Amino acid sequence: MKKSKSIIALNRKAKFNYQIIDQIEVGIVLTGAEVKSIRKGRVSLDNSYAVDKKGEFWINNLYVDLKNYENSPETANNIRSRKLLLNKTEIYKINMKVKQNGLTMIPLDLHFNNKGFIKILLGISKGRKKGDLREYKKQQDWKREKARLEKK
């Protein structure tokens, strides 16, 4: 029997601040205390992003609250860089998109997959300019108003 994907944390500002072009689900390397904290929901995706370092992808500024785990050696570093698990062909394809088009990789959500592993949904995206943000906000407001009017 398959489990449904259960979301642990969302990056709500991502779809507002960035235009999502492509999405990819990747694994992440975590320690035991980090997994316990993430299972309790003590994680924040705000201001986090992924970068390429020597042919490997790392996620920066992913905050995992470890204050209840004094015995763990990583308690002093809640925002350390964490390695993302991708194969060589995926890394190559993502690098081509990011470097040619000047795109950014940001996490959209953190979730458990069907087998219970913690995964990150990365969005390959382009930042919106101030005028684009206003236009996006207008469209969202119009959709909301239209749905309200259709209910009545």
C-alpha positions as a LaTeX table, in Angstrom:
\begin{tabular}{lrrr}
\hline
Residue & $x$ (\AA) & $y$ (\AA) & $z$ (\AA) \\
\hline
Met1 & 0.00 & 0.00 & 0.00 \\
Lys2 & 1.42 & 3.38 & $-1.02$ \\
Lys3 & 1.58 & 6.31 & 1.34 \\
Ser4 & 0.83 & 9.77 & 0.05 \\
Lys5 & 3.53 & 12.43 & 0.02 \\
Ser6 & 3.42 & 14.25 & 3.36 \\
Ile7 & 4.82 & 17.77 & 3.38 \\
Ile8 & 6.97 & 18.79 & 6.34 \\
Ala9 & 7.79 & 22.40 & 5.41 \\
Leu10 & 6.84 & 24.78 & 2.60 \\
Asn11 & 8.67 & 27.74 & 1.15 \\
Arg12 & 5.62 & 29.98 & 0.67 \\
Lys13 & 7.55 & 32.98 & $-0.63$ \\
Ala14 & 9.24 & 30.98 & $-3.39$ \\
Lys15 & 6.35 & 31.06 & $-5.86$ \\
Phe16 & 5.85 & 34.78 & $-5.21$ \\
Asn17 & 9.50 & 35.86 & $-5.51$ \\
Tyr18 & 10.50 & 33.45 & $-8.29$ \\
Gln19 & 9.05 & 32.19 & $-11.55$ \\
Ile20 & 9.39 & 28.39 & $-11.33$ \\
Ile21 & 10.58 & 26.93 & $-14.65$ \\
Asp22 & 11.31 & 23.33 & $-13.69$ \\
Gln23 & 11.10 & 21.12 & $-10.58$ \\
Ile24 & 13.20 & 18.19 & $-9.44$ \\
Glu25 & 12.96 & 15.97 & $-6.35$ \\
Val26 & 16.30 & 15.29 & $-4.65$ \\
Gly27 & 17.52 & 13.52 & $-1.54$ \\
Ile28 & 19.51 & 15.18 & 1.22 \\
Val29 & 22.29 & 13.99 & 3.55 \\
Leu30 & 21.30 & 14.51 & 7.21 \\
Thr31 & 22.52 & 13.49 & 10.66 \\
Gly32 & 20.35 & 11.64 & 13.16 \\
Ala33 & 19.52 & 14.70 & 15.26 \\
Glu34 & 18.57 & 16.64 & 12.14 \\
Val35 & 16.18 & 13.88 & 11.05 \\
Lys36 & 14.52 & 13.90 & 14.50 \\
Ser37 & 14.08 & 17.68 & 14.36 \\
Ile38 & 12.72 & 17.60 & 10.82 \\
Arg39 & 10.21 & 14.88 & 11.77 \\
Lys40 & 8.95 & 17.23 & 14.51 \\
Gly41 & 8.67 & 20.06 & 11.96 \\
Arg42 & 11.50 & 22.20 & 13.35 \\
Val43 & 12.86 & 23.30 & 10.00 \\
Ser44 & 12.70 & 26.46 & 7.89 \\
Leu45 & 13.27 & 26.79 & 4.13 \\
Asp46 & 13.20 & 30.61 & 4.08 \\
Asn47 & 16.23 & 32.19 & 2.37 \\
Ser48 & 17.71 & 28.80 & 1.46 \\
Tyr49 & 19.17 & 28.02 & $-1.95$ \\
Ala50 & 21.19 & 25.32 & $-3.70$ \\
Val51 & 24.62 & 25.80 & $-5.29$ \\
Asp52 & 27.07 & 23.72 & $-7.30$ \\
Lys53 & 30.42 & 23.10 & $-5.62$ \\
Lys54 & 32.90 & 21.01 & $-7.61$ \\
Gly55 & 30.27 & 18.92 & $-9.37$ \\
Glu56 & 28.09 & 18.37 & $-6.27$ \\
Phe57 & 25.01 & 20.28 & $-5.19$ \\
Trp58 & 24.76 & 21.69 & $-1.67$ \\
Ile59 & 21.88 & 23.48 & 0.03 \\
Asn60 & 22.75 & 26.57 & 2.07 \\
Asn61 & 20.78 & 28.41 & 4.78 \\
Leu62 & 18.46 & 25.47 & 5.51 \\
Tyr63 & 17.65 & 26.02 & 9.19 \\
Val64 & 17.13 & 22.90 & 11.32 \\
Asp65 & 16.45 & 23.58 & 15.01 \\
Leu66 & 18.73 & 21.37 & 17.12 \\
Lys67 & 18.43 & 23.05 & 20.53 \\
Asn68 & 16.78 & 20.00 & 22.18 \\
Tyr69 & 19.70 & 17.77 & 21.24 \\
Glu70 & 22.59 & 18.87 & 23.48 \\
Asn71 & 24.47 & 15.59 & 23.01 \\
Ser72 & 24.67 & 15.96 & 19.24 \\
Pro73 & 27.96 & 17.48 & 18.02 \\
Glu74 & 26.26 & 19.69 & 15.43 \\
Thr75 & 24.15 & 21.76 & 17.86 \\
Ala76 & 26.28 & 24.84 & 17.32 \\
Asn77 & 25.66 & 24.81 & 13.56 \\
Asn78 & 21.95 & 24.88 & 12.68 \\
Ile79 & 22.52 & 26.40 & 9.23 \\
Arg80 & 25.38 & 24.26 & 7.91 \\
Ser81 & 25.60 & 23.32 & 4.23 \\
Arg82 & 24.00 & 19.96 & 3.46 \\
Lys83 & 24.76 & 17.79 & 0.45 \\
Leu84 & 22.01 & 16.99 & $-2.06$ \\
Leu85 & 21.85 & 13.56 & $-3.64$ \\
Leu86 & 21.76 & 13.63 & $-7.44$ \\
Asn87 & 23.28 & 11.43 & $-10.12$ \\
Lys88 & 25.75 & 12.73 & $-12.71$ \\
Thr89 & 23.23 & 13.11 & $-15.55$ \\
Glu90 & 20.86 & 15.12 & $-13.35$ \\
Ile91 & 23.73 & 17.35 & $-12.20$ \\
Tyr92 & 24.79 & 17.92 & $-15.81$ \\
Lys93 & 21.26 & 18.81 & $-16.97$ \\
Ile94 & 20.68 & 21.20 & $-14.07$ \\
Asn95 & 24.07 & 22.86 & $-14.56$ \\
Met96 & 23.32 & 23.46 & $-18.23$ \\
Lys97 & 20.00 & 25.17 & $-17.39$ \\
Val98 & 21.38 & 27.22 & $-14.52$ \\
Lys99 & 24.56 & 28.43 & $-16.20$ \\
Gln100 & 23.12 & 29.17 & $-19.66$ \\
Asn101 & 19.99 & 30.98 & $-18.54$ \\
Gly102 & 21.17 & 32.56 & $-15.27$ \\
Leu103 & 18.66 & 30.64 & $-13.17$ \\
Thr104 & 18.58 & 29.90 & $-9.44$ \\
Met105 & 17.76 & 26.73 & $-7.53$ \\
Ile106 & 15.52 & 27.18 & $-4.51$ \\
Pro107 & 13.73 & 24.61 & $-2.34$ \\
Leu108 & 9.96 & 24.63 & $-2.72$ \\
Asp109 & 9.12 & 22.09 & $-0.03$ \\
Leu110 & 10.55 & 19.43 & 2.25 \\
His111 & 8.57 & 16.18 & 2.36 \\
Phe112 & 8.60 & 12.44 & 2.98 \\
Asn113 & 8.41 & 10.33 & $-0.17$ \\
Asn114 & 6.46 & 7.06 & $-0.48$ \\
Lys115 & 9.23 & 5.05 & 1.22 \\
Gly116 & 9.60 & 7.45 & 4.16 \\
Phe117 & 12.79 & 9.18 & 3.04 \\
Ile118 & 13.14 & 12.94 & 3.46 \\
Lys119 & 13.27 & 14.68 & 0.06 \\
Ile120 & 13.47 & 18.26 & $-1.15$ \\
Leu121 & 11.54 & 19.57 & $-4.13$ \\
Leu122 & 13.94 & 21.99 & $-5.84$ \\
Gly123 & 12.66 & 24.61 & $-8.21$ \\
Ile124 & 14.86 & 25.82 & $-11.04$ \\
Ser125 & 13.67 & 29.38 & $-11.21$ \\
Lys126 & 14.18 & 32.93 & $-12.33$ \\
Gly127 & 13.80 & 35.85 & $-9.94$ \\
Arg128 & 10.91 & 38.23 & $-10.50$ \\
Lys129 & 11.48 & 41.95 & $-10.78$ \\
Lys130 & 9.42 & 44.44 & $-8.78$ \\
Gly131 & 6.99 & 45.12 & $-11.62$ \\
Asp132 & 6.54 & 41.40 & $-12.21$ \\
Leu133 & 5.75 & 40.92 & $-8.52$ \\
Arg134 & 3.01 & 43.53 & $-8.72$ \\
Glu135 & 1.54 & 41.88 & $-11.81$ \\
Tyr136 & 1.66 & 38.44 & $-10.15$ \\
Lys137 & $-0.09$ & 39.84 & $-7.07$ \\
Lys138 & $-2.83$ & 41.37 & $-9.26$ \\
Gln139 & $-3.39$ & 38.05 & $-11.03$ \\
Gln140 & $-3.64$ & 36.19 & $-7.71$ \\
Asp141 & $-6.12$ & 38.73 & $-6.35$ \\
Trp142 & $-8.18$ & 38.48 & $-9.54$ \\
Lys143 & $-8.29$ & 34.66 & $-9.34$ \\
Arg144 & $-9.39$ & 34.86 & $-5.70$ \\
Glu145 & $-12.10$ & 37.43 & $-6.48$ \\
Lys146 & $-13.33$ & 35.41 & $-9.46$ \\
Ala147 & $-13.59$ & 32.26 & $-7.33$ \\
Arg148 & $-15.56$ & 34.24 & $-4.71$ \\
Leu149 & $-17.99$ & 35.54 & $-7.33$ \\
Glu150 & $-18.50$ & 32.05 & $-8.81$ \\
Lys151 & $-19.45$ & 30.68 & $-5.37$ \\
Lys152 & $-22.27$ & 33.20 & $-5.01$ \\
\hline
\end{tabular}
